[in-house]
mmCIF file of C-alpha atoms in Angstrom:
data_model
loop_
_atom_site.group_PDB
_atom_site.id
_atom_site.type_symbol
_atom_site.label_atom_id
_atom_site.label_comp_id
_atom_site.label_asym_id
_atom_site.label_seq_id
_atom_site.Cartn_x
_atom_site.Cartn_y
_atom_site.Cartn_z
ATOM 1 C CA MET A 21 -5.164 6.343 23.982
ATOM 2 C CA ALA A 22 -8.485 7.286 20.454
ATOM 3 C CA ASP A 23 -9.627 3.787 20.380
ATOM 4 C CA PHE A 24 -9.311 2.519 16.616
ATOM 5 C CA SER A 25 -10.548 -1.025 16.751
ATOM 6 C CA PRO A 26 -12.843 -1.339 13.555
ATOM 7 C CA GLU A 27 -15.342 -2.026 16.141
ATOM 8 C CA ARG A 28 -14.856 1.430 17.482
ATOM 9 C CA VAL A 29 -14.713 3.379 14.073
ATOM 10 C CA GLY A 30 -18.039 0.971 12.521
ATOM 11 C CA ILE A 31 -17.037 1.525 8.243
ATOM 12 C CA VAL A 32 -17.886 -0.225 6.059
ATOM 13 C CA THR A 33 -14.777 -1.229 4.045
ATOM 14 C CA GLU A 34 -16.400 -1.943 1.295
ATOM 15 C CA SER A 35 -15.519 0.337 -2.138
ATOM 16 C CA THR A 36 -18.175 1.559 -4.882
ATOM 17 C CA GLY A 37 -19.093 4.327 -6.674
ATOM 18 C CA ASN A 38 -17.838 5.560 -10.089
ATOM 19 C CA GLU A 39 -13.407 5.792 -10.308
ATOM 20 C CA VAL A 40 -12.555 9.538 -9.749
ATOM 21 C CA LEU A 41 -8.595 9.509 -9.716
ATOM 22 C CA ARG A 42 -6.693 7.419 -12.190
ATOM 23 C CA ILE A 43 -3.227 7.154 -11.781
ATOM 24 C CA GLU A 44 -0.667 5.486 -14.611
ATOM 25 C CA HIS A 45 3.045 4.652 -14.640
ATOM 26 C CA LEU A 46 3.832 7.965 -12.352
ATOM 27 C CA HIS A 47 7.774 8.612 -12.738
ATOM 28 C CA LYS A 48 9.024 11.464 -10.570
ATOM 29 C CA GLU A 49 12.501 12.513 -10.576
ATOM 30 C CA PHE A 50 14.616 15.313 -8.234
ATOM 31 C CA GLU A 51 17.784 16.245 -9.380
ATOM 32 C CA GLY A 52 18.447 12.924 -11.067
ATOM 33 C CA ASN A 53 17.517 10.979 -8.096
ATOM 34 C CA VAL A 54 14.404 9.188 -9.345
ATOM 35 C CA ILE A 55 11.753 9.403 -6.533
ATOM 36 C CA LEU A 56 8.379 7.753 -7.481
ATOM 37 C CA LYS A 57 8.712 4.965 -10.761
ATOM 38 C CA ASP A 58 6.375 3.949 -12.964
ATOM 39 C CA LEU A 59 3.640 3.996 -9.752
ATOM 40 C CA ASN A 60 -0.135 2.191 -10.962
ATOM 41 C CA LEU A 61 -3.235 3.666 -8.862
ATOM 42 C CA THR A 62 -7.238 3.592 -9.068
ATOM 43 C CA VAL A 63 -9.213 5.853 -6.578
ATOM 44 C CA ARG A 64 -13.081 5.215 -6.480
ATOM 45 C CA LYS A 65 -15.140 7.269 -4.333
ATOM 46 C CA GLY A 66 -16.373 6.629 -1.385
ATOM 47 C CA GLU A 67 -13.286 4.793 -0.828
ATOM 48 C CA VAL A 68 -10.174 5.080 1.414
ATOM 49 C CA ILE A 69 -6.911 4.448 0.633
ATOM 50 C CA VAL A 70 -4.238 4.843 3.590
ATOM 51 C CA VAL A 71 -0.124 4.769 2.564
ATOM 52 C CA ILE A 72 1.830 3.545 4.273
ATOM 53 C CA GLY A 73 6.388 3.208 4.247
ATOM 54 C CA PRO A 74 9.974 3.670 5.665
ATOM 55 C CA SER A 75 10.281 8.188 5.753
ATOM 56 C CA GLY A 76 12.117 9.684 2.164
ATOM 57 C CA CYS A 77 9.712 6.455 0.320
ATOM 58 C CA GLY A 78 7.753 8.520 -1.599
ATOM 59 C CA LYS A 79 4.226 9.053 0.485
ATOM 60 C CA SER A 80 4.602 13.451 0.983
ATOM 61 C CA THR A 81 5.026 13.388 -2.629
ATOM 62 C CA LEU A 82 3.354 11.137 -4.092
ATOM 63 C CA LEU A 83 0.196 13.344 -3.315
ATOM 64 C CA ARG A 84 1.887 16.717 -3.851
ATOM 65 C CA CYS A 85 1.967 15.335 -7.296
ATOM 66 C CA VAL A 86 -1.755 14.372 -7.056
ATOM 67 C CA ASN A 87 -2.153 17.962 -6.128
ATOM 68 C CA ALA A 88 -0.325 19.272 -9.390
ATOM 69 C CA LEU A 89 2.708 20.749 -6.871
ATOM 70 C CA GLU A 90 5.309 18.673 -7.963
ATOM 71 C CA ASP A 91 5.729 18.304 -12.160
ATOM 72 C CA ILE A 92 6.392 15.171 -12.602
ATOM 73 C CA GLN A 93 8.242 13.220 -15.515
ATOM 74 C CA GLY A 94 6.121 10.200 -17.030
ATOM 75 C CA GLY A 95 3.518 8.601 -16.434
ATOM 76 C CA GLN A 96 0.295 10.798 -16.282
ATOM 77 C CA ILE A 97 -2.699 11.493 -13.184
ATOM 78 C CA LEU A 98 -6.232 12.040 -14.404
ATOM 79 C CA LEU A 99 -9.113 13.570 -11.974
ATOM 80 C CA ASP A 100 -12.459 12.328 -13.627
ATOM 81 C CA GLY A 101 -10.679 11.026 -16.504
ATOM 82 C CA ARG A 102 -9.257 14.947 -16.952
ATOM 83 C CA PRO A 103 -5.365 15.184 -17.398
ATOM 84 C CA VAL A 104 -3.578 17.386 -13.416
ATOM 85 C CA HIS A 105 -0.350 18.369 -14.004
ATOM 86 C CA SER A 106 0.721 22.528 -13.279
ATOM 87 C CA GLY A 107 0.867 23.857 -16.998
ATOM 88 C CA ALA A 108 -3.229 22.533 -17.505
ATOM 89 C CA LYS A 109 -5.217 25.496 -18.600
ATOM 90 C CA ASP A 110 -8.128 24.627 -16.459
ATOM 91 C CA ILE A 111 -5.565 23.846 -13.569
ATOM 92 C CA THR A 112 -7.058 26.151 -10.931
ATOM 93 C CA LEU A 113 -10.198 24.478 -11.500
ATOM 94 C CA MET A 114 -9.365 20.971 -11.426
ATOM 95 C CA ARG A 115 -7.186 21.824 -7.345
ATOM 96 C CA GLN A 116 -10.725 22.602 -6.434
ATOM 97 C CA LYS A 117 -11.166 19.690 -6.473
ATOM 98 C CA ILE A 118 -8.564 18.189 -4.777
ATOM 99 C CA GLY A 119 -8.642 19.526 -0.830
ATOM 100 C CA MET A 120 -5.272 19.155 0.541
ATOM 101 C CA VAL A 121 -3.953 19.271 3.907
ATOM 102 C CA PHE A 122 -1.016 19.326 5.474
ATOM 103 C CA GLN A 123 1.004 18.935 8.543
ATOM 104 C CA SER A 124 1.876 22.498 9.560
ATOM 105 C CA TYR A 125 -1.345 24.077 9.209
ATOM 106 C CA ASP A 126 -0.961 26.670 6.843
ATOM 107 C CA LEU A 127 -3.585 28.557 7.729
ATOM 108 C CA PHE A 128 -3.028 32.399 7.273
ATOM 109 C CA PRO A 129 -2.517 33.816 10.871
ATOM 110 C CA HIS A 130 -3.715 37.784 10.317
ATOM 111 C CA LYS A 131 -7.260 36.118 9.908
ATOM 112 C CA THR A 132 -9.200 35.105 12.435
ATOM 113 C CA ILE A 133 -10.761 31.250 12.248
ATOM 114 C CA ILE A 134 -13.630 32.309 9.678
ATOM 115 C CA GLN A 135 -12.415 34.401 7.553
ATOM 116 C CA ASN A 136 -9.271 31.449 6.923
ATOM 117 C CA VAL A 137 -12.313 28.659 5.488
ATOM 118 C CA THR A 138 -13.830 31.076 4.159
ATOM 119 C CA LEU A 139 -11.247 33.268 1.824
ATOM 120 C CA ALA A 140 -10.293 30.904 -1.052
ATOM 121 C CA PRO A 141 -14.971 29.810 -1.389
ATOM 122 C CA CYS A 142 -15.557 33.242 -1.533
ATOM 123 C CA LYS A 143 -12.237 34.417 -3.531
ATOM 124 C CA VAL A 144 -11.413 31.525 -5.843
ATOM 125 C CA GLN A 145 -15.210 29.760 -6.065
ATOM 126 C CA LYS A 146 -16.764 34.004 -6.179
ATOM 127 C CA ARG A 147 -19.323 32.126 -3.387
ATOM 128 C CA PRO A 148 -21.541 34.745 -1.745
ATOM 129 C CA ARG A 149 -19.974 35.278 1.602
ATOM 130 C CA ALA A 150 -23.033 34.672 3.614
ATOM 131 C CA GLU A 151 -23.764 31.095 1.858
ATOM 132 C CA ALA A 152 -19.763 30.471 2.807
ATOM 133 C CA GLU A 153 -19.838 32.119 6.406
ATOM 134 C CA GLN A 154 -23.031 29.232 6.930
ATOM 135 C CA GLU A 155 -21.613 26.153 6.093
ATOM 136 C CA ALA A 156 -17.874 26.964 7.561
ATOM 137 C CA LEU A 157 -19.610 27.567 10.905
ATOM 138 C CA GLU A 158 -21.993 24.186 10.020
ATOM 139 C CA LEU A 159 -18.902 22.193 9.234
ATOM 140 C CA LEU A 160 -17.133 23.738 12.657
ATOM 141 C CA GLU A 161 -20.067 23.096 14.858
ATOM 142 C CA ARG A 162 -19.008 19.904 12.957
ATOM 143 C CA VAL A 163 -15.229 19.458 14.709
ATOM 144 C CA GLY A 164 -16.324 20.917 17.648
ATOM 145 C CA LEU A 165 -14.496 25.056 17.069
ATOM 146 C CA ALA A 166 -18.184 26.533 15.701
ATOM 147 C CA ASP A 167 -17.718 29.000 18.890
ATOM 148 C CA ARG A 168 -13.381 29.640 18.197
ATOM 149 C CA ARG A 169 -15.052 31.604 14.354
ATOM 150 C CA ASP A 170 -13.443 35.007 15.944
ATOM 151 C CA ASP A 171 -10.368 33.793 16.914
ATOM 152 C CA TYR A 172 -6.611 33.950 15.410
ATOM 153 C CA PRO A 173 -4.347 30.572 14.630
ATOM 154 C CA ARG A 174 -2.302 31.835 17.416
ATOM 155 C CA GLN A 175 -5.289 31.132 20.117
ATOM 156 C CA LEU A 176 -5.583 27.032 18.787
ATOM 157 C CA SER A 177 -4.176 24.218 19.825
ATOM 158 C CA GLY A 178 -2.458 22.229 17.452
ATOM 159 C CA GLY A 179 -4.863 19.989 16.735
ATOM 160 C CA GLN A 180 -7.472 22.737 17.002
ATOM 161 C CA LYS A 181 -5.656 24.324 13.656
ATOM 162 C CA GLN A 182 -5.517 21.322 12.741
ATOM 163 C CA ARG A 183 -8.753 20.593 12.294
ATOM 164 C CA VAL A 184 -9.816 24.287 11.224
ATOM 165 C CA ALA A 185 -7.210 23.475 8.341
ATOM 166 C CA ILE A 186 -9.677 20.153 6.984
ATOM 167 C CA VAL A 187 -12.353 22.612 7.054
ATOM 168 C CA ARG A 188 -10.973 24.612 5.561
ATOM 169 C CA ALA A 189 -10.476 22.533 2.257
ATOM 170 C CA LEU A 190 -13.932 20.650 3.127
ATOM 171 C CA CYS A 191 -15.908 23.968 2.331
ATOM 172 C CA MET A 192 -13.843 24.240 -1.594
ATOM 173 C CA HIS A 193 -16.573 20.474 -1.946
ATOM 174 C CA PRO A 194 -13.437 18.633 -3.197
ATOM 175 C CA GLU A 195 -14.101 15.527 -4.925
ATOM 176 C CA ILE A 196 -11.187 14.017 -2.980
ATOM 177 C CA LEU A 197 -8.843 14.768 0.061
ATOM 178 C CA LEU A 198 -5.562 14.320 0.903
ATOM 179 C CA LEU A 199 -3.919 14.494 4.406
ATOM 180 C CA ASP A 200 -0.130 13.921 4.917
ATOM 181 C CA GLU A 201 0.902 13.014 7.796
ATOM 182 C CA ILE A 202 -1.667 15.770 9.379
ATOM 183 C CA THR A 203 -1.118 14.476 13.462
ATOM 184 C CA ALA A 204 2.830 14.479 12.872
ATOM 185 C CA ALA A 205 3.466 18.412 13.898
ATOM 186 C CA LEU A 206 1.329 17.000 16.885
ATOM 187 C CA ASP A 207 1.510 16.733 20.522
ATOM 188 C CA PRO A 208 0.291 12.506 21.231
ATOM 189 C CA GLU A 209 -2.473 14.045 22.981
ATOM 190 C CA MET A 210 -3.928 16.113 20.673
ATOM 191 C CA VAL A 211 -3.938 12.791 18.118
ATOM 192 C CA HIS A 212 -6.508 11.624 19.075
ATOM 193 C CA GLU A 213 -9.302 15.024 18.443
ATOM 194 C CA VAL A 214 -7.637 15.006 14.803
ATOM 195 C CA LEU A 215 -8.265 12.027 13.876
ATOM 196 C CA ASP A 216 -12.035 11.458 15.250
ATOM 197 C CA VAL A 217 -12.820 14.112 12.680
ATOM 198 C CA VAL A 218 -10.935 11.638 10.360
ATOM 199 C CA LEU A 219 -12.915 8.779 11.106
ATOM 200 C CA SER A 220 -15.753 10.773 10.606
ATOM 201 C CA LEU A 221 -15.547 11.956 7.500
ATOM 202 C CA ALA A 222 -14.737 8.155 6.555
ATOM 203 C CA ARG A 223 -18.716 7.375 8.121
ATOM 204 C CA SER A 224 -19.378 9.570 5.505
ATOM 205 C CA GLY A 225 -18.431 8.055 2.659
ATOM 206 C CA SER A 226 -15.572 10.935 2.152
ATOM 207 C CA THR A 227 -13.233 9.792 -0.466
ATOM 208 C CA MET A 228 -9.759 9.924 0.877
ATOM 209 C CA LEU A 229 -6.148 8.861 0.190
ATOM 210 C CA ILE A 230 -4.046 9.621 3.728
ATOM 211 C CA VAL A 231 -0.438 9.820 3.963
ATOM 212 C CA THR A 232 -0.202 8.113 8.122
ATOM 213 C CA HIS A 233 2.056 6.655 10.210
ATOM 214 C CA GLU A 234 -0.120 6.135 13.026
ATOM 215 C CA MET A 235 -1.158 2.219 12.357
ATOM 216 C CA ALA A 236 -3.661 1.663 14.390
ATOM 217 C CA PHE A 237 -6.045 4.579 11.983
ATOM 218 C CA ALA A 238 -4.562 3.646 9.368
ATOM 219 C CA ARG A 239 -5.906 -0.657 10.127
ATOM 220 C CA ALA A 240 -9.267 0.534 11.332
ATOM 221 C CA ILE A 241 -10.423 3.098 8.531
ATOM 222 C CA ALA A 242 -8.397 2.004 5.501
ATOM 223 C CA ASP A 243 -10.525 0.646 2.483
ATOM 224 C CA ARG A 244 -7.324 -0.173 1.352
ATOM 225 C CA VAL A 245 -4.006 -0.072 2.305
ATOM 226 C CA LEU A 246 -0.832 0.931 -0.109
ATOM 227 C CA PHE A 247 2.851 -0.614 1.025
ATOM 228 C CA ILE A 248 5.384 1.745 -0.774
ATOM 229 C CA ASP A 249 9.134 1.582 -0.990
ATOM 230 C CA GLU A 250 11.450 3.087 -2.627
ATOM 231 C CA GLY A 251 8.891 4.997 -4.867
ATOM 232 C CA GLU A 252 7.776 1.646 -5.690
ATOM 233 C CA ILE A 253 3.914 -0.087 -4.176
ATOM 234 C CA VAL A 254 5.513 -2.838 -2.801
ATOM 235 C CA GLU A 255 2.331 -4.656 -1.010
ATOM 236 C CA GLU A 256 -1.857 -3.426 -2.085
ATOM 237 C CA SER A 257 -3.954 -5.464 -0.282
ATOM 238 C CA THR A 258 -8.459 -4.810 0.302
ATOM 239 C CA ASP A 259 -8.311 -6.791 3.451
ATOM 240 C CA PRO A 260 -6.807 -4.167 5.937
ATOM 241 C CA LYS A 261 -6.599 -6.233 9.167
ATOM 242 C CA GLU A 262 -5.094 -9.359 6.996
ATOM 243 C CA PHE A 263 -2.263 -7.166 6.263
ATOM 244 C CA PHE A 264 -1.256 -5.554 9.246
ATOM 245 C CA THR A 265 -1.167 -9.512 10.972
ATOM 246 C CA LYS A 266 -0.026 -10.781 7.995
ATOM 247 C CA PRO A 267 2.584 -8.356 5.413
ATOM 248 C CA GLU A 268 2.420 -10.822 2.635
ATOM 249 C CA THR A 269 6.307 -9.001 1.169
ATOM 250 C CA PRO A 270 9.544 -9.323 3.556
ATOM 251 C CA ARG A 271 9.495 -6.057 3.435
ATOM 252 C CA ALA A 272 6.142 -4.689 5.024
ATOM 253 C CA GLN A 273 6.934 -7.722 7.136
ATOM 254 C CA ALA A 274 10.035 -5.653 7.923
ATOM 255 C CA PHE A 275 8.387 -1.804 8.124
ATOM 256 C CA LEU A 276 5.400 -3.461 10.682
ATOM 257 C CA LYS A 277 7.396 -5.163 13.200
ATOM 258 C CA THR A 278 8.614 -1.091 14.612
ATOM 259 C CA PHE A 279 5.542 -0.797 15.529
ATOM 260 C CA ASP A 280 3.518 -1.612 18.377
ATOM 261 C CA TYR A 281 -0.855 -0.918 17.330
ATOM 262 C CA GLU A 282 -2.214 -3.813 18.954
#
């Protein structure tokens, strides 16, 4: 098991810089069921926010709303002060600033690794292929996969495919990276190799909003922890160590008792 102790990680958990994302009174419904209600959140540059909570509480839906993959029924989501919603004229440009990594990788099976990670920079951002490939190779080297550039996804393990998915998102130069349970589909022995990459991104100052069920990882990497239940932020803490040892609300206390993350 990977060591996610604060001493091992070595992350300075004092967020600085400007506001990147603001969510105001977010309300999301699906077929009459309220998924998110009056949710408010501000994310600043270089901040790592970890969202935890029971299954079905709205964590993944929150990320999908931020990336305009889900319509919202109330409130607003602002990136750099500009609204993000599916009907916006500049939604394609806005989505380029929001990198998202899913638990299911979503790589194109008929394309090589280098083709997967350079497709969007070349097609969407119109960047020169040589430039995109050079950056892609540098990022693949960073995650230990430069030698697999010409392989196809079927030739990689789950952990390797997830690392490729992270590189693909980074190649778009996002202002904020959304990570949605990126280890959920992995075998236990593959989890650490993906989480180590995320730890490296945190050290380098990447802005991230992370949904995870890996409590030890959440405790080590977070600048701020949000505990969501039934579509609401029940508890929020800027002291992850304090939150995971002495949560204030009975609901968070009950939730954390089900985990062994020491």
